[in-house]
mmCIF file with all atom_site columns, C-alpha atoms in Angstrom:
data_model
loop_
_atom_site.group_PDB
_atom_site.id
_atom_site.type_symbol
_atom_site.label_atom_id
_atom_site.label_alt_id
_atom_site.label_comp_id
_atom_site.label_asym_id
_atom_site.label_entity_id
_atom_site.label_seq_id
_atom_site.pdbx_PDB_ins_code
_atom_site.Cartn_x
_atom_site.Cartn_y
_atom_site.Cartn_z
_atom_site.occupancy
_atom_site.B_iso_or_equiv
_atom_site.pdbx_formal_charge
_atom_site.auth_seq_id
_atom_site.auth_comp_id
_atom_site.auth_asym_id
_atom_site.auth_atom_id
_atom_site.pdbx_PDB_model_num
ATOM 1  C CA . UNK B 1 1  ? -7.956  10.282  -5.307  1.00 58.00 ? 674 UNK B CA 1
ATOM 2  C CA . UNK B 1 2  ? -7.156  6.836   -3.340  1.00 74.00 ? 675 UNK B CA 1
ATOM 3  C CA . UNK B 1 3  ? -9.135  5.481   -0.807  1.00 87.00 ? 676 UNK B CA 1
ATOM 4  C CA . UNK B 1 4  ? -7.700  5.969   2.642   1.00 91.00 ? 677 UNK B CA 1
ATOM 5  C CA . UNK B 1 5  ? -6.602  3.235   4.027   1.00 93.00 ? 678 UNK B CA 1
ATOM 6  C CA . UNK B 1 6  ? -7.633  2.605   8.210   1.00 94.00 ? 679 UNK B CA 1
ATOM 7  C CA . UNK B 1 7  ? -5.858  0.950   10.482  1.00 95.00 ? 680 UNK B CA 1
ATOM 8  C CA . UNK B 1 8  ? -6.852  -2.814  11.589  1.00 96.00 ? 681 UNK B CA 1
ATOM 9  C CA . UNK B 1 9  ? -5.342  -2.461  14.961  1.00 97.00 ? 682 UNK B CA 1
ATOM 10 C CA . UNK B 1 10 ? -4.634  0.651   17.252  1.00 97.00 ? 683 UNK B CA 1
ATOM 11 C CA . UNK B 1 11 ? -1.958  0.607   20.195  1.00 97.00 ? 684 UNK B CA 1
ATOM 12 C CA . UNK B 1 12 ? -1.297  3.494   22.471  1.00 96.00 ? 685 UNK B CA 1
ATOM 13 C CA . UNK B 1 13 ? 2.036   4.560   20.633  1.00 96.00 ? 686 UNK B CA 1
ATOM 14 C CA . UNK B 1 14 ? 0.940   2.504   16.633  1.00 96.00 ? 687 UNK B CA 1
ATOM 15 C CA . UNK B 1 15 ? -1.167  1.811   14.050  1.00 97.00 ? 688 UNK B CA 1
ATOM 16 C CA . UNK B 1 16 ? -1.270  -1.163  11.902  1.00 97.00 ? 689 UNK B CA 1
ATOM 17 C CA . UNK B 1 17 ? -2.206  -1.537  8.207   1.00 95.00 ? 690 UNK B CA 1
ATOM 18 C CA . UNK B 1 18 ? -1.925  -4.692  5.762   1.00 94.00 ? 691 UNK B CA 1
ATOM 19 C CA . UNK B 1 19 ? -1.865  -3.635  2.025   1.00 91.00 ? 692 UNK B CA 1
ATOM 20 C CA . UNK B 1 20 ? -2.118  -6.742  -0.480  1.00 91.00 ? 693 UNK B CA 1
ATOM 21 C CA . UNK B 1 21 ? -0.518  -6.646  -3.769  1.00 90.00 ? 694 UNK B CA 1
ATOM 22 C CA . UNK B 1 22 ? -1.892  -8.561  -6.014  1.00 90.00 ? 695 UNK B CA 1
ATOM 23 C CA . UNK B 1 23 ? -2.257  -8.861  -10.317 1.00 89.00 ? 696 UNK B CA 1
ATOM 24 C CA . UNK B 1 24 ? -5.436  -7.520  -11.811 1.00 88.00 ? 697 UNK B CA 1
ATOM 25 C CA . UNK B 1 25 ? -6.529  -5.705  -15.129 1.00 88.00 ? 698 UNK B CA 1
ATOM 26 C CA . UNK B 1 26 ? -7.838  -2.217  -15.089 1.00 85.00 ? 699 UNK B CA 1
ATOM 27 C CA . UNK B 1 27 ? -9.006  -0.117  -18.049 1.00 88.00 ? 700 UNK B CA 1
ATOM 28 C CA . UNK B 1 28 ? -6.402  2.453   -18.118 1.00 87.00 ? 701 UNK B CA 1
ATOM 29 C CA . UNK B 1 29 ? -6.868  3.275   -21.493 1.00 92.00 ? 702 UNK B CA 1
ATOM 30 C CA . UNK B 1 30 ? -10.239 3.539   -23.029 1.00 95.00 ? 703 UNK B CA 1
ATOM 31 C CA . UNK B 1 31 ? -11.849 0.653   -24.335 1.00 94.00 ? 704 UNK B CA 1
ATOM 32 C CA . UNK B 1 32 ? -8.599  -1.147  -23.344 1.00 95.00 ? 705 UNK B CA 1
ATOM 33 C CA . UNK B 1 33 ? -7.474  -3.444  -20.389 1.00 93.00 ? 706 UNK B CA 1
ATOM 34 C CA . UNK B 1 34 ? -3.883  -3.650  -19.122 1.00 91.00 ? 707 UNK B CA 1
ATOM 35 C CA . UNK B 1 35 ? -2.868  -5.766  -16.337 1.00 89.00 ? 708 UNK B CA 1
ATOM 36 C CA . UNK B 1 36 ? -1.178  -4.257  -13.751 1.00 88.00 ? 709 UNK B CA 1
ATOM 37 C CA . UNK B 1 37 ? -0.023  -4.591  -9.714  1.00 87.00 ? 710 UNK B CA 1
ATOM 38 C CA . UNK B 1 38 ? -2.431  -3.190  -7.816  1.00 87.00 ? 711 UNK B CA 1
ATOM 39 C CA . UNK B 1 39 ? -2.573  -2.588  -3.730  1.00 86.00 ? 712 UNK B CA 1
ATOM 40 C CA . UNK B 1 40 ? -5.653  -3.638  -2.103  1.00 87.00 ? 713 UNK B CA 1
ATOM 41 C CA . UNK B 1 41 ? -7.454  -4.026  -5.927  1.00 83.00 ? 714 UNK B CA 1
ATOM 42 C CA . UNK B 1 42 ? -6.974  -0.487  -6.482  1.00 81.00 ? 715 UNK B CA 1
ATOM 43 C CA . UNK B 1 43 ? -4.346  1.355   -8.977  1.00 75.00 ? 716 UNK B CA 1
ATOM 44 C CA . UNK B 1 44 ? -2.637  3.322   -7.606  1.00 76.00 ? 717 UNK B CA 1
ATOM 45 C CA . UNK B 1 45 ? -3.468  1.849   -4.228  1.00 81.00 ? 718 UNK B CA 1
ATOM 46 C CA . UNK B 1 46 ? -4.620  2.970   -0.565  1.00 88.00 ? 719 UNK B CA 1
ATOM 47 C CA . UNK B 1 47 ? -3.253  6.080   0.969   1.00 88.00 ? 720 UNK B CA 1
ATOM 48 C CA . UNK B 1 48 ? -2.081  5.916   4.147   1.00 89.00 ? 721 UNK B CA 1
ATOM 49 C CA . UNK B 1 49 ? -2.568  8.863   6.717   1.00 90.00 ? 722 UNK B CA 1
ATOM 50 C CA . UNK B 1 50 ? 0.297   8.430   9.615   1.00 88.00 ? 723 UNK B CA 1
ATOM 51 C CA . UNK B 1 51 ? -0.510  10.681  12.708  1.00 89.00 ? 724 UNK B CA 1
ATOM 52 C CA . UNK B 1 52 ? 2.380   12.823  13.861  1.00 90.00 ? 725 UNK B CA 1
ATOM 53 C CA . UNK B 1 53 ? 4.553   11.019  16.936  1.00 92.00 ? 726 UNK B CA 1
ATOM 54 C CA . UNK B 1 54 ? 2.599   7.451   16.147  1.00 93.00 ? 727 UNK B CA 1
ATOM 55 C CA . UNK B 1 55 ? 4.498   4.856   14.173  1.00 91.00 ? 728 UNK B CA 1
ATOM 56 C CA . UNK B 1 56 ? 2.666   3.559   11.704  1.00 90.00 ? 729 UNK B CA 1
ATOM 57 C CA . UNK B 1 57 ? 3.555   -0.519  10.688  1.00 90.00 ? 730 UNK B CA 1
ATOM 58 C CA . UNK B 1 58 ? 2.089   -1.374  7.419   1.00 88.00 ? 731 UNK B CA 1
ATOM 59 C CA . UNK B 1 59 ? 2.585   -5.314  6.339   1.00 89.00 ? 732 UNK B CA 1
ATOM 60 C CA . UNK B 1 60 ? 2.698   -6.163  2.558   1.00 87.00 ? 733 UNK B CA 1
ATOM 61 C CA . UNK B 1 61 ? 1.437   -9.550  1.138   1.00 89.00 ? 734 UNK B CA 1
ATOM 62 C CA . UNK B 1 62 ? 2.631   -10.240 -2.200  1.00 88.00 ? 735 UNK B CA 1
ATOM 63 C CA . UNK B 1 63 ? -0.003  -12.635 -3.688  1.00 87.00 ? 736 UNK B CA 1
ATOM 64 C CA . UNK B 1 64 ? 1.336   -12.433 -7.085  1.00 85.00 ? 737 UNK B CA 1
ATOM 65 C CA . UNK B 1 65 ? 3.613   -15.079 -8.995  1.00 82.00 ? 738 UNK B CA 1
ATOM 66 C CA . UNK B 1 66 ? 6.400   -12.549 -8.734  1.00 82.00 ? 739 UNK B CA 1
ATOM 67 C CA . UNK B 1 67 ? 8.711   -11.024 -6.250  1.00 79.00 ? 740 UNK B CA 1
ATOM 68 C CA . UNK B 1 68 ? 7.263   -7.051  -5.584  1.00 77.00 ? 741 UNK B CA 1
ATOM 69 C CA . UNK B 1 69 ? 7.977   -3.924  -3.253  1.00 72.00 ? 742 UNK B CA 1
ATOM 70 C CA . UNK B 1 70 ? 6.534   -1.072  -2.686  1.00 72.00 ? 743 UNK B CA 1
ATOM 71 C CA . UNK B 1 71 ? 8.525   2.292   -2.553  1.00 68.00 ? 744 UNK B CA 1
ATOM 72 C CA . UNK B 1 72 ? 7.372   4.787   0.227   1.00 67.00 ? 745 UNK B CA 1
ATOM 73 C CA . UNK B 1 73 ? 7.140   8.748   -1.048  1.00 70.00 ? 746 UNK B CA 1
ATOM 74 C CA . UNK B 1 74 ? 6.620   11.356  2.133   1.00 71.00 ? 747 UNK B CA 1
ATOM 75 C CA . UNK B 1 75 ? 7.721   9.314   4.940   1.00 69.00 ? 748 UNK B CA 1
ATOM 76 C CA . UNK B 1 76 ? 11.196  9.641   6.860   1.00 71.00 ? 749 UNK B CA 1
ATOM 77 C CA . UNK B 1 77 ? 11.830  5.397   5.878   1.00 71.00 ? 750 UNK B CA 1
ATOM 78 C CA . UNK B 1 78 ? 15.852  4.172   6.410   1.00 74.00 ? 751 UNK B CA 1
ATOM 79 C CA . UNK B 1 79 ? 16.680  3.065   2.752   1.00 75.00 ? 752 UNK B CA 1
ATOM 80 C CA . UNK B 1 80 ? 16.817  -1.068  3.935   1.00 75.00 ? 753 UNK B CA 1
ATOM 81 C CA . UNK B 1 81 ? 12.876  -0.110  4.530   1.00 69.00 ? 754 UNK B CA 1
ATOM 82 C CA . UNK B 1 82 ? 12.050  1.780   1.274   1.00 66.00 ? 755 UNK B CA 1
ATOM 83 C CA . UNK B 1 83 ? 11.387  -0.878  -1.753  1.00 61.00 ? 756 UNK B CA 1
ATOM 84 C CA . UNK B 1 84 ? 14.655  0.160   -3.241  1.00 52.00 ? 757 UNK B CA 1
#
């Protein structure tokens, strides 16, 4: 399971999370290393918890050479906001 990610800043009505992609090499395999796009160092990356009637704001920094995006599963996201 994914470490749950917590917010770095609470308002009365949000919560605010920064994930970081970034390019790293994990044994997926064994006894092999593949590079892959990880969030916060992790593969798969952080799960994030929203609370019911709070919007949650999460900001992406893309510190690979590449362009990335993330898409969201389990959230109500318009389609302009959902990595597509």
């Amino acid at each position: 399971m994914s470490k749950v990610l917590a917010p770095y800043r609470r308002t009365s009505t949000a919560d605010y999370y920064t994930v970081t992609m970034s390019r790293t090499s994990h044994q997926i395999l064994p006894g092999t290393r593949t590079d892959v796009l990880t969030c916060n160092g992790t593969f798969s990356g952080p799960t994030v918890r929203a609370r019911k009637g709070r919007t949650a704001v999460v900001g992406q920094i893309n510190a690979p050479d590449m362009p990335t995006s993330v898409h969201l599963h389990g959230g109500s996201n318009p389609v302009e906001h959902d990595g597509a």
